[in-house]
Short mmCIF file of C-alpha atoms in Angstrom, two decimals:
data_model
loop_
_atom_site.label_atom_id
_atom_site.label_comp_id
_atom_site.label_asym_id
_atom_site.label_seq_id
_atom_site.Cartn_x
_atom_site.Cartn_y
_atom_site.Cartn_z
CA MET A 1 90.29 85.72 119.13
CA LYS A 2 87.07 87.16 117.88
CA ALA A 3 87.37 89.37 114.33
CA THR A 4 86.81 92.76 116.44
CA ASP A 5 89.48 91.93 118.80
CA LEU A 6 91.81 91.39 115.73
CA LEU A 7 90.54 94.32 113.97
CA VAL A 8 91.50 96.76 116.91
CA GLN A 9 94.85 94.86 117.57
CA CYS A 10 95.60 95.59 113.44
CA LEU A 11 94.35 99.39 113.90
CA GLU A 12 97.20 99.50 117.03
CA ASN A 13 99.92 98.01 114.92
CA GLU A 14 99.02 100.91 112.38
CA GLY A 15 99.89 102.97 115.05
CA VAL A 16 96.20 104.77 115.96
CA GLU A 17 95.90 106.75 118.38
CA TYR A 18 91.83 108.04 117.85
CA VAL A 19 88.84 106.87 116.38
CA PHE A 20 86.13 109.09 116.16
CA GLY A 21 82.72 107.88 115.49
CA ILE A 22 79.24 106.88 116.72
CA MET A 23 78.51 103.09 117.82
CA GLY A 24 75.53 101.25 116.68
CA LYS A 25 74.03 97.95 116.69
CA GLU A 26 76.12 96.94 114.42
CA THR A 27 79.28 97.17 115.67
CA LEU A 28 78.50 96.31 119.23
CA ASP A 29 81.10 93.76 119.01
CA LEU A 30 83.89 96.49 117.56
CA MET A 31 83.31 98.59 120.39
CA ASP A 32 83.40 95.51 123.14
CA SER A 33 87.08 94.97 121.81
CA LEU A 34 88.19 99.16 121.37
CA SER A 35 87.02 99.50 125.11
CA ARG A 36 89.93 97.09 125.75
CA SER A 37 92.94 99.10 123.69
CA LYS A 38 95.08 100.53 125.99
CA GLN A 39 96.51 102.62 122.89
CA ILE A 40 93.55 103.72 121.08
CA GLN A 41 91.06 105.93 122.31
CA PHE A 42 87.27 106.36 121.33
CA VAL A 43 86.11 109.45 121.15
CA ASN A 44 81.86 110.07 120.87
CA VAL A 45 81.00 112.53 118.89
CA ARG A 46 77.46 113.92 117.95
CA HIS A 47 77.33 113.79 114.71
CA GLU A 48 79.50 111.08 112.17
CA GLN A 49 79.91 113.95 109.73
CA GLY A 50 82.15 115.59 112.29
CA ALA A 51 84.04 112.45 113.12
CA ALA A 52 84.62 112.50 109.31
CA PHE A 53 85.92 116.07 109.67
CA MET A 54 88.14 115.42 112.69
CA ALA A 55 89.74 112.32 110.93
CA ASP A 56 90.31 114.29 107.90
CA VAL A 57 92.36 117.20 109.89
CA TYR A 58 93.67 114.38 112.34
CA GLY A 59 95.13 112.74 109.25
CA ARG A 60 96.33 115.94 107.40
CA LEU A 61 98.57 117.14 110.54
CA SER A 62 99.67 113.88 112.31
CA ASN A 63 101.02 111.97 109.34
CA LYS A 64 99.24 109.13 110.62
CA VAL A 65 96.12 108.05 109.07
CA GLY A 66 92.90 109.44 110.44
CA VAL A 67 90.74 106.96 111.90
CA CYS A 68 86.54 107.09 112.07
CA LEU A 69 83.62 104.83 112.34
CA ALA A 70 79.86 104.33 111.98
CA THR A 71 76.89 101.92 111.80
CA LEU A 72 75.46 101.18 109.18
CA GLY A 73 72.75 102.53 107.21
CA PRO A 74 72.31 106.53 108.48
CA GLY A 75 75.39 106.65 110.12
CA ALA A 76 77.30 105.14 107.22
CA THR A 77 75.81 107.60 104.80
CA ASN A 78 76.41 110.91 107.44
CA LEU A 79 79.85 110.15 107.12
CA ILE A 80 80.32 110.11 103.30
CA THR A 81 80.03 114.17 102.79
CA GLY A 82 83.47 114.19 105.00
CA ILE A 83 84.61 111.34 103.76
CA ALA A 84 84.46 112.57 100.18
CA SER A 85 86.37 115.70 101.47
CA ALA A 86 89.42 114.25 102.87
CA ASN A 87 89.61 112.13 99.82
CA LEU A 88 89.43 115.11 97.15
CA ASP A 89 91.85 116.97 99.78
CA HIS A 90 93.71 114.05 99.37
CA SER A 91 93.75 113.21 103.88
CA PRO A 92 95.10 109.61 104.43
CA VAL A 93 91.43 108.40 106.25
CA VAL A 94 90.37 104.91 106.80
CA ALA A 95 86.34 105.04 107.51
CA ILE A 96 84.87 101.25 109.25
CA THR A 97 81.33 101.26 109.72
CA GLY A 98 79.27 98.52 110.38
CA GLN A 99 76.24 96.53 108.03
CA ALA A 100 73.50 94.48 108.48
CA GLY A 101 74.38 90.04 108.39
CA LEU A 102 75.65 88.19 105.30
CA GLU A 103 72.36 86.71 105.82
CA ARG A 104 70.06 89.55 105.05
CA GLN A 105 71.78 91.18 102.45
CA HIS A 106 69.75 89.48 99.46
CA GLN A 107 66.88 91.24 100.21
CA LYS A 108 64.83 94.62 101.64
CA SER A 109 66.12 94.61 105.03
CA HIS A 110 66.13 97.22 108.03
CA GLN A 111 68.18 99.94 107.49
CA TYR A 112 70.19 98.20 104.79
CA LEU A 113 71.90 99.61 102.06
CA ASP A 114 74.92 98.39 99.97
CA ILE A 115 77.57 100.81 101.42
CA VAL A 116 80.60 99.82 99.63
CA LYS A 117 78.71 100.66 96.41
CA LEU A 118 78.12 104.20 97.68
CA PHE A 119 81.22 105.21 98.81
CA GLU A 120 82.88 104.03 94.98
CA PRO A 121 83.08 107.35 93.90
CA ALA A 122 83.88 108.65 96.74
CA VAL A 123 87.20 106.84 98.22
CA LYS A 124 90.62 105.10 96.56
CA TRP A 125 89.35 101.62 97.64
CA SER A 126 85.81 100.27 99.07
CA VAL A 127 85.44 97.08 100.12
CA GLN A 128 83.56 93.98 102.51
CA ILE A 129 85.51 92.22 104.82
CA LYS A 130 83.67 88.65 103.81
CA ASP A 131 85.67 86.04 105.64
CA PRO A 132 87.44 87.19 109.21
CA GLN A 133 90.67 85.45 107.91
CA THR A 134 91.49 88.46 105.68
CA ILE A 135 90.86 91.14 108.19
CA ALA A 136 94.97 91.50 108.70
CA ALA A 137 95.47 92.09 105.04
CA ILE A 138 92.34 94.44 104.39
CA ILE A 139 93.49 96.65 107.22
CA ARG A 140 96.89 96.81 106.19
CA LYS A 141 96.07 96.78 102.52
CA ALA A 142 93.72 99.87 103.19
CA PHE A 143 95.96 101.88 105.52
CA ARG A 144 98.85 101.51 102.63
CA SER A 145 96.57 102.79 99.95
CA ALA A 146 95.29 105.65 102.20
CA LYS A 147 98.91 107.03 102.59
CA MET A 148 100.43 106.60 99.14
CA GLU A 149 100.12 109.01 96.54
CA LYS A 150 98.38 110.33 96.09
CA PRO A 151 96.50 109.70 99.79
CA GLY A 152 92.77 109.77 99.88
CA ALA A 153 89.95 107.98 102.27
CA VAL A 154 89.64 104.65 101.90
CA LEU A 155 86.16 102.44 103.34
CA ILE A 156 85.94 99.33 105.13
CA GLU A 157 82.82 97.66 105.93
CA LEU A 158 82.42 94.74 108.73
CA PRO A 159 78.91 92.76 108.45
CA GLU A 160 77.20 92.36 111.80
CA ASN A 161 77.68 88.25 111.91
CA LEU A 162 81.64 88.24 110.82
CA ALA A 163 82.04 90.84 114.13
CA PRO A 164 82.40 88.30 117.12
CA GLN A 165 83.16 84.80 114.86
CA MET A 166 86.84 83.37 115.62
CA THR A 167 89.88 83.68 113.62
CA LEU A 168 93.79 82.83 114.04
CA THR A 169 95.48 85.36 112.02
CA LYS A 170 97.60 87.95 113.05
CA PRO A 171 97.94 91.87 112.19
CA ILE A 172 100.18 92.20 108.82
CA PRO A 173 104.06 94.00 109.61
CA VAL A 174 104.03 97.50 108.95
CA THR A 175 106.39 98.85 106.37
CA PRO A 176 107.98 102.02 104.41
CA ILE A 177 106.03 102.78 101.15
CA PRO A 178 109.06 103.10 99.04
CA LYS A 179 110.17 106.09 97.45
CA THR A 180 110.62 106.45 93.85
CA THR A 181 113.23 109.10 92.47
CA PRO A 182 113.23 110.50 88.69
CA THR A 183 116.41 109.02 86.30
CA SER A 184 119.59 110.89 86.67
CA GLN A 185 118.66 111.99 83.13
CA ALA A 186 115.21 113.58 83.65
CA ILE A 187 117.40 115.67 86.16
CA VAL A 188 119.36 117.17 83.44
CA ASP A 189 116.70 117.08 80.79
CA ALA A 190 114.94 119.53 83.32
CA LEU A 191 117.93 121.92 84.49
CA THR A 192 118.23 121.87 80.66
CA MET A 193 115.00 123.03 79.96
CA ILE A 194 115.07 125.56 82.98
CA SER A 195 118.15 127.13 81.35
CA GLN A 196 117.17 127.21 78.26
CA SER A 197 114.14 129.59 79.66
CA TYR A 198 114.57 133.24 79.90
CA LYS A 199 111.45 133.58 82.69
CA PRO A 200 110.35 130.32 84.67
CA LEU A 201 107.86 130.63 87.34
CA VAL A 202 107.89 128.62 90.18
CA ILE A 203 104.22 127.00 91.11
CA VAL A 204 104.01 125.31 94.60
CA GLY A 205 100.94 123.16 95.00
CA ASN A 206 99.71 120.96 97.85
CA MET A 207 101.64 118.22 97.63
CA VAL A 208 104.59 120.04 98.73
CA ILE A 209 103.37 120.57 102.16
CA ARG A 210 102.12 117.09 101.91
CA GLN A 211 105.46 115.60 101.21
CA LYS A 212 107.12 118.25 104.15
CA ALA A 213 109.24 119.11 101.19
CA ALA A 214 109.77 123.17 102.10
CA GLU A 215 112.85 123.09 103.33
CA GLU A 216 114.47 121.25 99.82
CA ILE A 217 112.02 123.30 97.58
CA THR A 218 113.39 126.61 99.35
CA THR A 219 117.08 126.08 98.61
CA PHE A 220 115.74 125.40 94.87
CA ILE A 221 113.71 128.93 94.80
CA LYS A 222 117.27 130.31 96.41
CA ASN A 223 119.02 129.06 93.86
CA LEU A 224 116.72 129.83 90.84
CA LYS A 225 115.94 133.06 92.01
CA SER A 226 112.71 133.27 89.89
CA PRO A 227 109.30 134.99 90.81
CA VAL A 228 106.92 132.00 92.89
CA ILE A 229 103.54 131.80 93.92
CA HIS A 230 101.30 129.24 95.81
CA SER A 231 98.18 127.33 95.44
CA PHE A 232 96.26 128.93 98.63
CA MET A 233 96.65 125.05 99.94
CA ALA A 234 100.40 125.12 100.03
CA LYS A 235 100.28 128.57 101.66
CA GLY A 236 103.92 129.46 104.29
CA ILE A 237 106.66 127.64 101.68
CA LEU A 238 107.91 131.35 101.44
CA SER A 239 107.62 133.82 104.27
CA LYS A 240 105.09 137.13 103.77
CA ASP A 241 108.19 139.35 103.66
CA HIS A 242 110.16 136.92 100.90
CA PRO A 243 111.19 138.83 97.98
CA LEU A 244 110.65 136.02 95.19
CA ASN A 245 106.80 135.66 97.00
CA TYR A 246 104.05 136.49 94.97
CA PHE A 247 101.44 135.16 96.92
CA THR A 248 98.66 132.90 96.08
CA PHE A 249 96.24 132.15 93.36
CA GLY A 250 93.00 130.02 92.66
CA PHE A 251 90.18 131.45 94.28
CA ASN A 252 89.23 133.88 91.69
CA LYS A 253 88.98 133.63 88.02
CA LYS A 254 90.87 137.21 88.04
CA ASP A 255 93.45 136.70 90.57
CA GLU A 256 95.93 139.63 90.49
CA VAL A 257 98.67 137.52 90.21
CA LEU A 258 97.38 135.79 86.78
CA PRO A 259 99.57 138.14 84.76
CA ILE A 260 102.77 136.82 86.12
CA ILE A 261 101.65 133.60 84.35
CA GLU A 262 101.20 134.45 81.42
CA GLU A 263 104.46 136.70 81.12
CA SER A 264 106.48 134.12 81.99
CA ASP A 265 108.02 131.00 79.49
CA LEU A 266 108.41 128.25 81.38
CA LEU A 267 106.05 126.96 84.66
CA ILE A 268 107.60 124.87 86.56
CA VAL A 269 104.75 123.24 88.52
CA VAL A 270 105.85 121.48 91.87
CA GLY A 271 102.89 119.14 93.66
CA PHE A 272 100.33 120.99 92.42
CA ASP A 273 96.74 118.84 92.45
CA PHE A 274 94.48 119.54 89.83
CA VAL A 275 91.57 119.68 92.49
CA GLU A 276 93.13 123.17 93.53
CA LYS A 277 92.45 124.66 90.54
CA LEU A 278 91.46 123.67 87.09
CA PRO A 279 94.49 124.89 84.68
CA LYS A 280 91.68 126.57 82.41
CA ASP A 281 91.42 129.17 84.81
CA TRP A 282 95.28 130.33 85.48
CA ASN A 283 97.19 128.90 81.89
CA LYS A 284 94.67 130.25 79.62
CA LYS A 285 97.99 130.75 76.89
CA GLN A 286 99.36 127.11 77.61
CA ARG A 287 102.46 128.48 79.03
CA PRO A 288 104.81 125.16 78.60
CA ILE A 289 105.18 122.97 82.23
CA LEU A 290 107.82 121.50 83.98
CA HIS A 291 105.89 118.93 85.93
CA ILE A 292 107.30 118.32 89.34
CA ASP A 293 105.80 115.76 91.38
CA ALA A 294 104.69 112.02 93.11
CA LEU A 295 102.95 110.88 90.03
CA PRO A 296 102.84 111.94 86.51
CA ALA A 297 100.42 114.38 84.80
CA GLU A 298 97.26 114.51 84.05
CA MET A 299 96.32 115.41 80.81
CA ASP A 300 95.13 117.99 79.97
CA GLU A 301 94.87 120.87 76.92
CA TYR A 302 95.98 123.84 78.82
CA TYR A 303 98.79 121.45 81.11
CA PRO A 304 101.28 120.85 78.33
CA ILE A 305 104.00 118.98 79.19
CA LYS A 306 107.56 120.14 78.09
CA GLY A 307 109.09 117.98 80.61
CA GLU A 308 108.39 115.60 83.61
CA LEU A 309 110.04 114.71 87.11
CA VAL A 310 107.96 111.92 89.13
CA GLY A 311 109.02 111.01 92.51
CA ASP A 312 109.11 111.83 96.19
CA LEU A 313 109.61 115.66 96.33
CA VAL A 314 112.00 115.62 99.38
CA GLU A 315 114.63 113.58 96.87
CA THR A 316 113.61 115.25 93.77
CA PHE A 317 115.03 118.47 94.87
CA ARG A 318 117.61 116.85 96.60
CA MET A 319 118.80 115.40 93.34
CA LEU A 320 117.98 118.77 91.40
CA ASN A 321 119.97 121.14 94.50
CA LYS A 322 123.16 118.71 94.32
CA LEU A 323 123.52 120.00 90.32
CA ALA A 324 124.83 123.51 89.42
CA LEU A 325 121.64 125.25 88.56
CA ILE A 326 121.96 128.50 86.24
CA SER A 327 119.75 131.05 88.37
CA LYS A 328 117.06 133.47 86.24
CA PRO A 329 116.26 136.50 88.60
CA TRP A 330 113.42 138.35 86.61
CA ALA A 331 110.53 140.07 87.86
CA PRO A 332 107.42 141.11 86.20
CA SER A 333 106.19 144.11 84.14
CA GLY A 334 105.30 146.67 86.14
CA ASN A 335 104.60 147.47 89.76
CA LEU A 336 103.05 143.96 89.93
CA LYS A 337 103.99 143.13 93.64
CA GLU A 338 102.76 146.12 95.03
CA GLN A 339 99.31 145.90 93.00
CA ILE A 340 99.05 142.05 94.79
CA MET A 341 100.20 143.25 98.26
CA ASP A 342 97.94 146.04 98.49
CA SER A 343 94.73 144.05 97.02
CA TYR A 344 95.80 141.15 98.98
CA LEU A 345 97.33 141.99 102.34
CA GLY A 346 96.40 146.14 102.43
CA GLN A 347 94.22 147.24 105.82
CA LYS A 348 90.89 148.18 104.80
CA GLU A 349 89.41 150.18 107.70
CA ASN A 350 91.04 151.11 111.42
CA GLN A 351 88.26 149.72 113.27
CA SER A 352 86.08 147.26 111.16
CA LEU A 353 85.63 144.10 111.98
CA SER A 354 86.23 142.30 108.84
CA ILE A 355 87.64 139.63 108.05
CA GLU A 356 90.83 141.25 106.42
CA ASN A 357 91.43 142.98 109.79
CA ILE A 358 91.02 140.09 111.80
CA LEU A 359 93.12 137.77 110.00
CA LEU A 360 96.06 141.07 109.86
CA LEU A 361 95.77 140.95 113.99
CA ILE A 362 95.50 136.82 113.92
CA GLU A 363 98.99 136.90 111.95
CA ARG A 364 100.46 139.64 114.23
CA LEU A 365 99.41 137.81 117.27
CA ALA A 366 99.35 134.46 117.06
CA PRO A 367 102.43 132.21 117.54
CA ASP A 368 104.20 130.97 114.44
CA ASN A 369 102.85 127.43 115.18
CA THR A 370 99.09 128.52 115.11
CA ILE A 371 96.91 126.26 113.24
CA VAL A 372 93.89 127.83 111.04
CA LEU A 373 91.39 126.69 109.60
CA SER A 374 88.84 128.08 107.51
CA ASP A 375 85.57 126.65 106.68
CA VAL A 376 83.72 127.34 103.17
CA GLY A 377 82.34 130.70 102.56
CA THR A 378 83.01 134.50 101.60
CA HIS A 379 85.58 133.90 104.21
CA LYS A 380 87.13 131.20 102.62
CA ILE A 381 88.39 133.76 99.52
CA SER A 382 89.60 136.43 102.48
CA ILE A 383 91.89 133.55 104.09
CA ALA A 384 92.76 132.43 100.61
CA ARG A 385 93.90 136.24 99.90
CA THR A 386 94.94 137.71 103.00
CA TYR A 387 96.56 135.29 105.55
CA GLN A 388 99.85 134.63 105.48
CA PRO A 389 100.81 131.58 107.71
CA LYS A 390 104.30 131.62 109.15
CA GLN A 391 104.90 127.91 108.82
CA ALA A 392 104.24 125.66 106.34
CA GLY A 393 101.51 123.29 106.64
CA THR A 394 99.60 125.01 109.47
CA LEU A 395 96.10 126.52 107.33
CA ILE A 396 93.66 124.11 106.43
CA ILE A 397 90.74 124.64 103.50
CA SER A 398 88.82 122.53 102.62
CA ASN A 399 89.06 123.00 98.86
CA GLY A 400 88.22 120.01 97.15
CA LEU A 401 84.51 119.08 98.05
CA ALA A 402 84.69 122.73 99.71
CA SER A 403 81.94 121.06 102.62
CA MET A 404 80.16 123.58 104.80
CA GLY A 405 80.84 122.23 108.13
CA ILE A 406 84.50 121.33 108.77
CA ALA A 407 85.83 123.89 111.04
CA ILE A 408 84.56 123.29 114.24
CA PRO A 409 85.46 119.07 114.03
CA GLY A 410 88.64 119.86 111.80
CA ALA A 411 89.69 121.77 115.23
CA ILE A 412 88.94 119.16 117.61
CA GLY A 413 90.92 117.13 115.39
CA ALA A 414 93.85 119.35 114.82
CA LYS A 415 94.33 119.84 118.42
CA LEU A 416 94.44 116.43 119.16
CA ALA A 417 96.78 116.07 116.17
CA SER A 418 99.03 119.06 117.60
CA PRO A 419 98.39 119.50 121.12
CA GLU A 420 100.90 121.74 121.80
CA ALA A 421 99.56 124.16 118.36
CA PRO A 422 97.12 127.06 119.60
CA VAL A 423 94.37 126.64 117.30
CA ILE A 424 91.79 128.73 115.20
CA CYS A 425 88.83 127.78 113.40
CA ILE A 426 87.25 130.67 111.34
CA THR A 427 83.53 130.11 110.55
CA GLY A 428 80.43 131.60 108.91
CA ASP A 429 77.40 131.06 111.16
CA GLY A 430 75.68 128.82 108.26
CA GLY A 431 78.88 126.50 108.39
CA ALA A 432 79.09 126.66 112.60
CA LEU A 433 75.42 125.97 113.04
CA MET A 434 76.19 122.21 110.80
CA ASN A 435 78.46 121.15 113.53
CA ILE A 436 78.18 122.98 116.40
CA ALA A 437 77.11 120.12 118.48
CA GLU A 438 80.87 119.14 118.51
CA LEU A 439 81.50 121.76 120.96
CA GLU A 440 80.21 119.54 123.74
CA THR A 441 83.00 116.64 122.19
CA ALA A 442 85.89 119.61 122.34
CA LYS A 443 84.28 120.50 126.08
CA ARG A 444 84.34 116.80 127.17
CA LEU A 445 87.77 116.29 126.15
CA GLY A 446 89.27 119.08 127.93
CA LEU A 447 90.74 120.74 124.57
CA SER A 448 91.11 124.89 124.41
CA PHE A 449 91.12 126.24 120.53
CA ILE A 450 89.38 129.58 119.60
CA VAL A 451 86.39 129.70 117.16
CA ILE A 452 85.48 133.00 115.12
CA VAL A 453 81.99 132.84 114.11
CA LEU A 454 81.38 135.19 111.32
CA ASN A 455 77.53 136.35 111.93
CA ASN A 456 75.87 137.93 108.99
CA ASP A 457 72.32 136.11 109.52
CA GLY A 458 72.71 134.54 106.06
CA LEU A 459 74.63 132.30 103.29
CA LYS A 460 76.57 135.87 101.90
CA LEU A 461 78.81 133.97 99.39
CA GLU A 462 75.68 132.63 97.70
CA GLU A 463 73.94 135.88 97.64
CA GLN A 464 76.75 137.33 95.96
CA MET A 465 76.22 135.46 93.32
CA MET A 466 72.66 135.52 93.30
CA GLU A 467 73.21 139.19 93.05
CA GLU A 468 75.84 139.00 90.48
CA LYS A 469 73.96 137.00 87.97
CA PHE A 470 70.32 137.66 88.65
CA SER A 471 70.77 140.96 90.46
CA LYS A 472 68.78 139.87 93.48
CA SER A 473 68.81 137.10 95.72
CA PHE A 474 66.64 134.25 96.99
CA GLY A 475 66.71 131.66 99.75
CA THR A 476 69.92 133.39 101.50
CA GLY A 477 69.11 134.63 104.52
CA PHE A 478 68.34 132.54 108.42
CA GLY A 479 67.81 133.40 111.58
CA ASN A 480 70.40 132.90 114.48
CA PRO A 481 70.90 131.94 118.10
CA ASP A 482 72.77 134.15 120.43
CA PHE A 483 75.91 132.28 119.48
CA VAL A 484 77.58 133.66 122.88
CA GLN A 485 74.82 132.43 125.21
CA LEU A 486 74.74 128.91 122.67
CA ALA A 487 78.38 128.33 123.75
CA GLU A 488 77.75 129.46 127.45
CA SER A 489 74.99 126.53 127.61
CA PHE A 490 78.01 124.13 126.07
CA GLY A 491 80.27 125.07 129.31
CA ILE A 492 82.08 126.91 126.97
CA ARG A 493 83.49 130.50 127.05
CA GLY A 494 81.52 132.97 124.63
CA VAL A 495 82.28 136.79 124.27
CA ARG A 496 80.97 139.33 121.42
CA PRO A 497 83.88 142.17 120.74
CA HIS A 498 81.72 145.42 118.57
CA GLN A 499 85.10 146.79 117.66
CA LEU A 500 88.54 145.95 116.37
CA ASN A 501 90.47 147.01 119.66
CA GLU A 502 88.13 144.99 121.42
CA PHE A 503 88.38 141.85 119.41
CA GLU A 504 92.16 142.40 119.78
CA GLN A 505 92.16 141.84 123.20
CA VAL A 506 89.80 139.04 123.29
CA LEU A 507 92.09 137.43 120.74
CA LYS A 508 94.78 137.80 123.16
CA ASP A 509 93.20 136.71 126.44
CA ALA A 510 91.86 133.46 124.52
CA LEU A 511 95.26 132.50 122.89
CA ASN A 512 96.50 132.40 126.64
CA GLN A 513 94.18 129.84 127.72
CA THR A 514 95.28 126.34 127.71
CA ASN A 515 92.41 124.74 129.20
CA GLU A 516 89.43 126.20 127.03
CA VAL A 517 87.09 126.64 124.23
CA THR A 518 86.34 130.20 123.52
CA LEU A 519 83.76 131.59 120.98
CA ILE A 520 84.29 135.22 119.55
CA ASP A 521 80.87 136.28 117.89
CA VAL A 522 81.67 138.53 115.01
CA SER A 523 78.80 140.39 114.22
CA GLN A 524 78.86 141.45 110.09
CA GLY A 525 75.63 142.01 109.30
#
């Protein structure tokens, strides 16, 4: 068989359902091979960045590896923002690009860039296929690497002249990634450390979502009876009304929840990625750390390690929960819980179309399994503070690279990964127009989800930062199209509510749609 036929067989062997991308001359053979696959659907997108964002969110939600495809040169460079975003947020993604033939890579050549080197800082592994006989091994290694802790992105480059060459190799069988567990002595030492503390605090990070350890850590929290705070990427582990839930940190240098960290005497930090928020921003008093994670702790003066439990989080907490844990019930001084709830969750104006009021309506009206995606902007901070998902893993926020433009293509990836779940993406007008063309992709695929565009004719987060620093702003304003008419031009429903009660009815109607995208234009000018 030819090399690209083998490559597609290897993708099928890995369980790939979708490849998101745009074809080009250098990927013609690969497209020909994909056209004959009965398992893989090629999703022809409108921009390669959108393909990478789709693969990112699909990979986060499906427990599979998201796959995206581009040709050489500008196709590959268009991928890199979404790929870097996936890598920093630890989403398993494999990107495949075409490349000029080996015979013209030694000289300046049309559209030729060294893609492998270009992607190296943005991925876990970047490799060029130099021999068709290595395809099976490279694909197996790429998918294994993408899913191993910490998950991330991999780049595979296929030169054009190798694509039609013949090979006799076969896909390598997929084997599970071994799970590691802490030693029994490490478990005993950790329990001793907890028993000797007076005010332990549990900090829950993104890996708890990633490793699907919500049930096990919830049992641990129930036994410990100490307060819990979440990074905003780990929301949903504890319910909104759970008495030990002290909500979220990581979006502000003066988060209302930070005093509880300073009052504690031991931080039990579970599955927290430094990319979520550097320790110097939340552990200024250098409280001792019990690090529980799949990998050993990174070294940082504001992350002083007193003990470590390294291994699979589900297995680690099963081990902990089998042993006697001395409960440590305590509450922070004053009325901190009430202050946090008033600041994060308090409704401001009854009929205001503020992001906070919109989020409270989504909480009230949307089913428990609703997936909410946030683009980047001032609304991201509000979502991180206010929105409380009812299930773990149903809030997607671009955090590591914090790239604008993820919301609309991300909603496509989310809907394909979780077709039965309602999907709502929230974006500013700036982020929306970066990848608005993917509405055509969603329409063509027959998907149903909700796009909420917060329309304020500018980059409000940057405007606020400039006002704070210089008492004026510059370069943050722009004009917008009529988003309702723009939606309708794509063949989807566009609406523009003017009051909160109108928005409520629009949201109810949109949630009942099963075969249509609805764009809601919310003016915040």
